[in-house]
mmCIF file of C-alpha atoms and ligand atoms in Angstrom:
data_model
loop_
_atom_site.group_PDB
_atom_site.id
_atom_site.type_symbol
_atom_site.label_atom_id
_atom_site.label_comp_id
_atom_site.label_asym_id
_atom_site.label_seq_id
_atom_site.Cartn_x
_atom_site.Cartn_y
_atom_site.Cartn_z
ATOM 1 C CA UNK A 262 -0.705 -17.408 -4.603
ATOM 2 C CA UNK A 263 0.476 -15.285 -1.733
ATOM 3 C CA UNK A 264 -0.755 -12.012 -1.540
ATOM 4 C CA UNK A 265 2.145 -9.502 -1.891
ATOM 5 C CA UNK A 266 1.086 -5.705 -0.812
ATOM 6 C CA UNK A 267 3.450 -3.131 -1.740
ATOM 7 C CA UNK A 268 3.440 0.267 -0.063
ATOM 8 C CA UNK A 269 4.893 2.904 -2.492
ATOM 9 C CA UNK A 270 5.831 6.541 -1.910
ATOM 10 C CA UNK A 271 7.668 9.348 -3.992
ATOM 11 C CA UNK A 272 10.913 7.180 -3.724
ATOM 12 C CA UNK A 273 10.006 4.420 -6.292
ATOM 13 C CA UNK A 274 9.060 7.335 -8.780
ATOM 14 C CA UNK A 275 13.052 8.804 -8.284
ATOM 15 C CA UNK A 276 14.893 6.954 -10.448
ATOM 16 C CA UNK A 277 12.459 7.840 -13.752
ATOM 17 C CA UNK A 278 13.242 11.398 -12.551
ATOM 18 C CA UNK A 279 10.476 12.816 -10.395
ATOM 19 C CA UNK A 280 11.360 14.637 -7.994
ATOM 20 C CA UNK A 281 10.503 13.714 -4.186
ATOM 21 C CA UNK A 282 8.824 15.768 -1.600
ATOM 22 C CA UNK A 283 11.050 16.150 1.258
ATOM 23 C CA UNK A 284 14.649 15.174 0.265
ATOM 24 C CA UNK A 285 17.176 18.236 -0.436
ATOM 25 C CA UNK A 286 16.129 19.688 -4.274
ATOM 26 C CA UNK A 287 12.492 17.900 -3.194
ATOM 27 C CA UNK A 288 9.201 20.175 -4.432
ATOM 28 C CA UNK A 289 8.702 21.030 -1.247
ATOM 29 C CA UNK A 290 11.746 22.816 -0.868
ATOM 30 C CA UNK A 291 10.751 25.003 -4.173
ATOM 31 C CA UNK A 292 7.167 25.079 -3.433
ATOM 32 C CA UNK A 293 4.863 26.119 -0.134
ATOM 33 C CA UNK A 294 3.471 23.092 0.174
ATOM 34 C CA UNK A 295 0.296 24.376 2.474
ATOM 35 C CA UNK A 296 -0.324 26.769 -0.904
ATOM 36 C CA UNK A 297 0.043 24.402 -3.633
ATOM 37 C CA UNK A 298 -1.255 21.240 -1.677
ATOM 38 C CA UNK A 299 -4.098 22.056 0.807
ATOM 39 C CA UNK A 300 -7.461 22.462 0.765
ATOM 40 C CA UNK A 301 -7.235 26.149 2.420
ATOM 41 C CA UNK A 302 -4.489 26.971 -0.659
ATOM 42 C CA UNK A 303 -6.874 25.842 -3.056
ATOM 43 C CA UNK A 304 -9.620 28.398 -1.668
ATOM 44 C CA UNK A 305 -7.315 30.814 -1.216
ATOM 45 C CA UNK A 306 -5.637 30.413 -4.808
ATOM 46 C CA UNK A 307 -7.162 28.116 -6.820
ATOM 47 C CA UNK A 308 -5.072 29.627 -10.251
ATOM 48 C CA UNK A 309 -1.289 28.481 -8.509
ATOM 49 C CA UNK A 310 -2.748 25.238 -7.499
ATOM 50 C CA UNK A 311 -4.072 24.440 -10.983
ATOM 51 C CA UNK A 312 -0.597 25.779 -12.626
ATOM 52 C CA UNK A 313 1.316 23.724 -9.998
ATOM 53 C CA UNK A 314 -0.282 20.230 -10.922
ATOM 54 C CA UNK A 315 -0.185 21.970 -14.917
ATOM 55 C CA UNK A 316 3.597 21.856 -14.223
ATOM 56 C CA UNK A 317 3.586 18.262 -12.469
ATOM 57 C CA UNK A 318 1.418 16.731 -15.754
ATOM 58 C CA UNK A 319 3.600 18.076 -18.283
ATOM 59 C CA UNK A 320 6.705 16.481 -16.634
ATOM 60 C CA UNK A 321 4.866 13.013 -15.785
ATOM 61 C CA UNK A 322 4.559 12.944 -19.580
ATOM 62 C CA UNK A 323 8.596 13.198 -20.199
ATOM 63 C CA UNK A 324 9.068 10.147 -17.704
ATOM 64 C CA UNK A 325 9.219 6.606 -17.846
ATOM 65 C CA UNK A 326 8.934 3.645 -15.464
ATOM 66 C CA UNK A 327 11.658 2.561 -14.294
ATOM 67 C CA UNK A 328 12.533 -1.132 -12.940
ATOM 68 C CA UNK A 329 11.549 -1.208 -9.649
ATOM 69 C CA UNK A 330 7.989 -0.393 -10.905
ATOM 70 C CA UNK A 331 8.831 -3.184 -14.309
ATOM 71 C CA UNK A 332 10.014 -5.552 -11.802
ATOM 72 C CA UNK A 333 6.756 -5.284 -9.332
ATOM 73 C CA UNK A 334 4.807 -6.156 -12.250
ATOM 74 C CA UNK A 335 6.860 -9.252 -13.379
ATOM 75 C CA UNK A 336 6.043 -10.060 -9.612
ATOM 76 C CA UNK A 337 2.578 -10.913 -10.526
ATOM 77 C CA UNK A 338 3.453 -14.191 -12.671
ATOM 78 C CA UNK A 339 4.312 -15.076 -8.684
ATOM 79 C CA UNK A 340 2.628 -13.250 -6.444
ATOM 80 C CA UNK A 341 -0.608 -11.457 -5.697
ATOM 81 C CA UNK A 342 0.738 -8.533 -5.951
ATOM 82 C CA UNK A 343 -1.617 -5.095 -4.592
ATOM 83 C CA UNK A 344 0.390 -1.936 -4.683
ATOM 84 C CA UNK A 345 -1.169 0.502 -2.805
ATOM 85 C CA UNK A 346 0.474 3.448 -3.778
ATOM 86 C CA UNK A 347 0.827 7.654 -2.330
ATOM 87 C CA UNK A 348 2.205 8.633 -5.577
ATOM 88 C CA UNK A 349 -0.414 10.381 -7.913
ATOM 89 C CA UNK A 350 1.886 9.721 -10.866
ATOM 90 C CA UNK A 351 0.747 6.668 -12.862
ATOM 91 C CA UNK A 352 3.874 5.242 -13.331
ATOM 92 C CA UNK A 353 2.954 1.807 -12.056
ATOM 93 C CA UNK A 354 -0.397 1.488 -14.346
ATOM 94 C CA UNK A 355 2.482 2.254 -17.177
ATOM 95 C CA UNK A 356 4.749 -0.474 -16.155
ATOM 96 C CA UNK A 357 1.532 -2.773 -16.237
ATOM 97 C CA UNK A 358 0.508 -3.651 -12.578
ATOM 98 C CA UNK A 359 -3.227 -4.850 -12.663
ATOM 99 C CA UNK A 360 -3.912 -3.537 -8.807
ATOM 100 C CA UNK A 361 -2.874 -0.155 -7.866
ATOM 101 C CA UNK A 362 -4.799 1.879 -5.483
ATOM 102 C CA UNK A 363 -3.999 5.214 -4.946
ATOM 103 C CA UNK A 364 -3.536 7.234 -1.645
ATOM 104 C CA UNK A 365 -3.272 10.413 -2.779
ATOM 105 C CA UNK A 366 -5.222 10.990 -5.680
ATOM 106 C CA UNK A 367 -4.088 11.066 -9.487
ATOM 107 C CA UNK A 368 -2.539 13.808 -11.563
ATOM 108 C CA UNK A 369 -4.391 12.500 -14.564
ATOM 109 C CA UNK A 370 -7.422 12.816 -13.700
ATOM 110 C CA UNK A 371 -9.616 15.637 -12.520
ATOM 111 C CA UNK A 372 -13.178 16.093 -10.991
ATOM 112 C CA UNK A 373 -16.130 17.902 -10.588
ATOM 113 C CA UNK A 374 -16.323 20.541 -7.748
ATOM 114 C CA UNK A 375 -20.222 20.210 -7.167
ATOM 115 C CA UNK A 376 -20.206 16.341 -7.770
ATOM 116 C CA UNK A 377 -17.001 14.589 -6.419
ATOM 117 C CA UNK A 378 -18.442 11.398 -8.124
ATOM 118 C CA UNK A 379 -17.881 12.464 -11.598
ATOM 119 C CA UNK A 380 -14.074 12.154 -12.564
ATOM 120 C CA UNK A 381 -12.861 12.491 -15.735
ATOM 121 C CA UNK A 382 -9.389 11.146 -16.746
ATOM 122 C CA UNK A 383 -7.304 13.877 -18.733
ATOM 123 C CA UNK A 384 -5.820 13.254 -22.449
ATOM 124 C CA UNK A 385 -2.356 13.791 -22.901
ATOM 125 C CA UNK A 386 -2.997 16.359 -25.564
ATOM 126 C CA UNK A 387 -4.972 18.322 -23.221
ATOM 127 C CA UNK A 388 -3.275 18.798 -19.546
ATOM 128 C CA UNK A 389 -4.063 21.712 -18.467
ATOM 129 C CA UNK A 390 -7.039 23.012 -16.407
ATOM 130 C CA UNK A 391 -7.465 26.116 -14.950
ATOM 131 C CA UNK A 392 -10.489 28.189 -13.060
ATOM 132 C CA UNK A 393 -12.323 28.290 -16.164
ATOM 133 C CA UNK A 394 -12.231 24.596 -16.888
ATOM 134 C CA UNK A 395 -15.563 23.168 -17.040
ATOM 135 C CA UNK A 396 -16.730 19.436 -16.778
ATOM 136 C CA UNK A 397 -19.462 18.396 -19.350
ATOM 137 C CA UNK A 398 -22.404 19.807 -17.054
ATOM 138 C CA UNK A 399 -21.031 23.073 -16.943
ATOM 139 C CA UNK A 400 -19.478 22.808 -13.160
ATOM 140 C CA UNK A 401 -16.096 24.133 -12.471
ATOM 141 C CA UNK A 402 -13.191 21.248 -11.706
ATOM 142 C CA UNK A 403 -10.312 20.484 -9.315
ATOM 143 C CA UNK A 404 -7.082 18.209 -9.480
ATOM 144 C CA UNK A 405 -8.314 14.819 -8.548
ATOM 145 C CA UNK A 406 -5.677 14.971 -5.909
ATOM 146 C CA UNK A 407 -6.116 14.711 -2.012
ATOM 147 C CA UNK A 408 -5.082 17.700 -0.327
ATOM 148 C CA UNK A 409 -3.663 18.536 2.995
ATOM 149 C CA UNK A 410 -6.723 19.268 5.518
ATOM 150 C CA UNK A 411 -9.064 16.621 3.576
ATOM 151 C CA UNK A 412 -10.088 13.080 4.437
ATOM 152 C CA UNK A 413 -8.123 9.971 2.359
ATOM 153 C CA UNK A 414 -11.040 8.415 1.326
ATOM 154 C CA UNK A 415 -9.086 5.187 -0.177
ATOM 155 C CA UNK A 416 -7.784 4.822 3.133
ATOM 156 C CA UNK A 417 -10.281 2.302 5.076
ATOM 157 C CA UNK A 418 -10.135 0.208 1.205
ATOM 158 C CA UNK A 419 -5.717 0.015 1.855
ATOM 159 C CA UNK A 420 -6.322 -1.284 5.596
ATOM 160 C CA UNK A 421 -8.287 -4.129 4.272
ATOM 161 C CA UNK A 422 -5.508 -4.819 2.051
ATOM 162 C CA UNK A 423 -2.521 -4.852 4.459
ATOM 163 C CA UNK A 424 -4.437 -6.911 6.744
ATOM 164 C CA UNK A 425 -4.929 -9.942 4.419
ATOM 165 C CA UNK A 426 -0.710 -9.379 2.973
ATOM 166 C CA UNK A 427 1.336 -12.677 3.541
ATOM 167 C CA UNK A 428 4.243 -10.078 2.859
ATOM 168 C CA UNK A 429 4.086 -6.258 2.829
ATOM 169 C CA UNK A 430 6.542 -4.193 1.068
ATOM 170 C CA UNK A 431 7.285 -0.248 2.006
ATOM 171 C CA UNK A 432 9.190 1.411 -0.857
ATOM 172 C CA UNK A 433 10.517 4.721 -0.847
ATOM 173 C CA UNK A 434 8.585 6.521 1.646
ATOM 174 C CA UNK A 435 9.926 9.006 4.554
ATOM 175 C CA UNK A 436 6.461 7.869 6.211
ATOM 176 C CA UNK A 437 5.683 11.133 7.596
ATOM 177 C CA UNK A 438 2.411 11.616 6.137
ATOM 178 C CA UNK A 439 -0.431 10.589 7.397
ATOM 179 C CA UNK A 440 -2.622 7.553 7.617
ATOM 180 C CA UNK A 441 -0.646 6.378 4.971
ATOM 181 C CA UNK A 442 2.257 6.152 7.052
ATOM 182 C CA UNK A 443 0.065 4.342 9.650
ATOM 183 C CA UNK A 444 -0.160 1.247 7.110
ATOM 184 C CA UNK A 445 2.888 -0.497 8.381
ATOM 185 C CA UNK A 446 0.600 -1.129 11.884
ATOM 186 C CA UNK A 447 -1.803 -3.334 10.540
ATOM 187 C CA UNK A 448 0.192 -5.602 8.736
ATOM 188 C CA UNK A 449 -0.749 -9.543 11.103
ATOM 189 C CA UNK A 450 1.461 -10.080 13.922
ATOM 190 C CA UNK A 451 4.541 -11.971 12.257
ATOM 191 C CA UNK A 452 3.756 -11.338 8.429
ATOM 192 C CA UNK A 453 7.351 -10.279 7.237
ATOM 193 C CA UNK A 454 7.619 -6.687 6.511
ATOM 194 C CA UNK A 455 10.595 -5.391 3.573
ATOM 195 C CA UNK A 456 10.921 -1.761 3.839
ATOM 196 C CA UNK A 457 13.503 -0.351 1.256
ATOM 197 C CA UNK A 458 15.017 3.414 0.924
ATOM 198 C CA UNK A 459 18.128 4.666 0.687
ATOM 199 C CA UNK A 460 17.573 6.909 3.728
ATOM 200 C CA UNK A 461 14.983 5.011 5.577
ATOM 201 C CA UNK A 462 13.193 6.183 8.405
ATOM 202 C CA UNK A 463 12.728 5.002 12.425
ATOM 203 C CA UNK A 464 10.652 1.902 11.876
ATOM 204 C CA UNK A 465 9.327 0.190 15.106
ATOM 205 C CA UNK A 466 11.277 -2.663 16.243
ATOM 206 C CA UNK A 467 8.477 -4.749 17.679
ATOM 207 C CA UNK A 468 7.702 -6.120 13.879
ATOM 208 C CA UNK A 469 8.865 -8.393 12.047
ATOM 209 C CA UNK A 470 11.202 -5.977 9.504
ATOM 210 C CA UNK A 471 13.883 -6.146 7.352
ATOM 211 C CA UNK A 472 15.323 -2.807 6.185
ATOM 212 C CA UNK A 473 16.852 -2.810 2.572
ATOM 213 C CA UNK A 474 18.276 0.824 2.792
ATOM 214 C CA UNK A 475 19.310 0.771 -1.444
ATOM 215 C CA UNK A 476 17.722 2.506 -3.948
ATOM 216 C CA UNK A 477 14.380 1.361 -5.405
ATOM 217 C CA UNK A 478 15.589 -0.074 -8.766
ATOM 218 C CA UNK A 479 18.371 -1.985 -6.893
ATOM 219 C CA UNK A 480 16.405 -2.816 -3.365
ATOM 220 C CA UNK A 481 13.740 -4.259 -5.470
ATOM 221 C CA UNK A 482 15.908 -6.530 -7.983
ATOM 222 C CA UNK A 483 17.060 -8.089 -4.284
ATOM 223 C CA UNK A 484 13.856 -8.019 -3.026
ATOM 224 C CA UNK A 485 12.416 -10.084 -5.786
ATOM 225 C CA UNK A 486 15.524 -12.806 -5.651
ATOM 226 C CA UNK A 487 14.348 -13.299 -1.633
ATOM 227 C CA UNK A 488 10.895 -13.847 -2.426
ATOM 228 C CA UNK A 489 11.203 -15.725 -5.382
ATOM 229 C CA UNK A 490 13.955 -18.330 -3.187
ATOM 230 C CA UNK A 491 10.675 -18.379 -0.439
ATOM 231 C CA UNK A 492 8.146 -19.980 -3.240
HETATM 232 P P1 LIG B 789 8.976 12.005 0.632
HETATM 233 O O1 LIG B 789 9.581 13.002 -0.288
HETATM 234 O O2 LIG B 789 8.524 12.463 1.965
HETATM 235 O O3 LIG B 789 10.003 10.813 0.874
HETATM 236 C C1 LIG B 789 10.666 10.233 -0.204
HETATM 237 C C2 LIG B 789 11.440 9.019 0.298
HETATM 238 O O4 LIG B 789 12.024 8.412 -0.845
HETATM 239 C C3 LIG B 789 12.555 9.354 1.285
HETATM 240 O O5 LIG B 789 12.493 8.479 2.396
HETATM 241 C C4 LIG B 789 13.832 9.107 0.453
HETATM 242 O O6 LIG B 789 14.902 8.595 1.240
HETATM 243 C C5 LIG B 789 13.348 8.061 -0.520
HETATM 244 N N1 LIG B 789 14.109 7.990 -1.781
HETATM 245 C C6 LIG B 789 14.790 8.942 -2.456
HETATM 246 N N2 LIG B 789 15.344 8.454 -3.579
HETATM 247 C C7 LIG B 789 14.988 7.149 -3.640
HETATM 248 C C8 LIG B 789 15.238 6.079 -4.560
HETATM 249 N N3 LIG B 789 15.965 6.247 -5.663
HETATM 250 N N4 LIG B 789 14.708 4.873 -4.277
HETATM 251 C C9 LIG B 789 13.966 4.660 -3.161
HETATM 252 N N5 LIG B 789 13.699 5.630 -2.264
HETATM 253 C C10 LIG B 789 14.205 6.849 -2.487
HETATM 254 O O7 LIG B 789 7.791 11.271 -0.187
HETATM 255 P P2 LIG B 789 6.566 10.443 0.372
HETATM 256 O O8 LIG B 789 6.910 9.719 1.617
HETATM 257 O O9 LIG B 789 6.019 9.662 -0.763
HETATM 258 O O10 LIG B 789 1.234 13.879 -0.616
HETATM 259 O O11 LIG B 789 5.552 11.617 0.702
HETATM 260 C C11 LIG B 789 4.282 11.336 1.186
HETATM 261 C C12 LIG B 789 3.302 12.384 0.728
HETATM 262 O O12 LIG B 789 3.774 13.683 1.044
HETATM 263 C C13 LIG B 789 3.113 12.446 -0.791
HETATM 264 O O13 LIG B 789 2.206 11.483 -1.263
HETATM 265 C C14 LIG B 789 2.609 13.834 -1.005
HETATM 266 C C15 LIG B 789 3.500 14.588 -0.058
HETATM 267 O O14 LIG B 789 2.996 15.740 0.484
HETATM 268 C C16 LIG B 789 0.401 14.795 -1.154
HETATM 269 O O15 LIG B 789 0.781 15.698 -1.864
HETATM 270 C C17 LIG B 789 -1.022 14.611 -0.763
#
């Protein structure tokens, strides 16, 4: 089976209704990102951060997938499919795909501040955490989220993935951030690259891609016609 890496960002999550970063309405238009998503926000108020991802958990829970994520799994009866994914929803893991690997961190899950090892995954009856949340050894916890100013330690592990894609797919990203955005660059000379967002951004013309500049849910169904008339 060809291996089929997918490359997601905010944009895939749109259509199930969560909101993006950086497009007009986007949270970080409501929210200072640097205080709600940085590690020098977090020292300086660790209560907002904690109520901001509060806030982001309670409306992950009144969302659904939607089919561009539905669709990427059905991929996998053709494809090895790998998403690799900045979102820290887990809106892919809910539409069933077996290999997602997250950026960014999860929104789910939380971990230990004196032992980064120990994550715990949060139940749905129980979202919240705050500066008095304790883990099971007594140690206070954080969002299990990467912030601004810290390293993206599942970075090196995505690399190795997008250099062994036959095909590597960019979904809804404005690919500003970085490394993620740095992904596209070591995709194999020739390897043909899909990149699709209704707004898309400058992507270098030296590779081997074809822009599908349509919403996820729609950019996908086409996507999945082309590769499934390449088998
Ligand atoms: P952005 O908000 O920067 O970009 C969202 C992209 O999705 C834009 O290019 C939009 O054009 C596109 N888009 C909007 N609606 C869409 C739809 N229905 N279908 C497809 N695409 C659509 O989000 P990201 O690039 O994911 O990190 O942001 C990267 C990182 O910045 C996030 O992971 C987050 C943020 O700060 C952290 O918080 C660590």
């Amino acid at each position: 089976m060809k291996k089929l890496v997918i490359s997601s960002g905010a944009g895939i999550s749109a259509e199930s209704g969560v909101s993006t970063f950086r497009d007009a309405g986007g949270l970080w238009e409501n929210y200072p990102v640097m205080k709600v998503a940085s590690a020098d926000g977090f020292r300086e108020n660790p209560e907002l951060v904690h109520e901001f991802y509060n806030k982001r958990r309670e409306q992950l829970l009144t969302v659904q997938p939607n089919n561009a994520h539905l669709i990427l799994k059905d991929l996998e009866k053709d494809f090895d499919v790998q998403i690799i994914t900045q979102n820290v929803d887990n809106l892919h893991e809910r539409a069933g795909s077996s290999k997602v690997l997250h950026l960014h961190g999860e929104l789910m899950k939380i971990r230990s501040m004196k032992h980064p090892e120990r994550i715990y995954e949060l139940k749905e009856t129980n979202l919240h955490t705050s500066i008095d949340t304790r883990d099971e050894y007594g140690d206070p916890v954080r969002p299990h989220i990467v912030f601004f100013q810290e390293d993206v330690p599942n970075f090196q592990p995505a690399v190795e993935m997008v250099q062994e894609a036959d095909i590597f797919v960019v979904i809804g990203t404005s690919l500003v951030v970085y490394p993620a955005a740095s992904l596209l660059y070591y995709v194999r000379k020739g390897t043909p690259i899909y990149y699709i967002d209704p707004n898309p951004a400058q992507v270098p013309s030296d590779r081997n891609i074809t822009v599908i500049p349509k919403k996820a849910t729609e950019g996908v169904t086409e996507l999945a016609k082309i590769l499934r008339n390449s088998l």
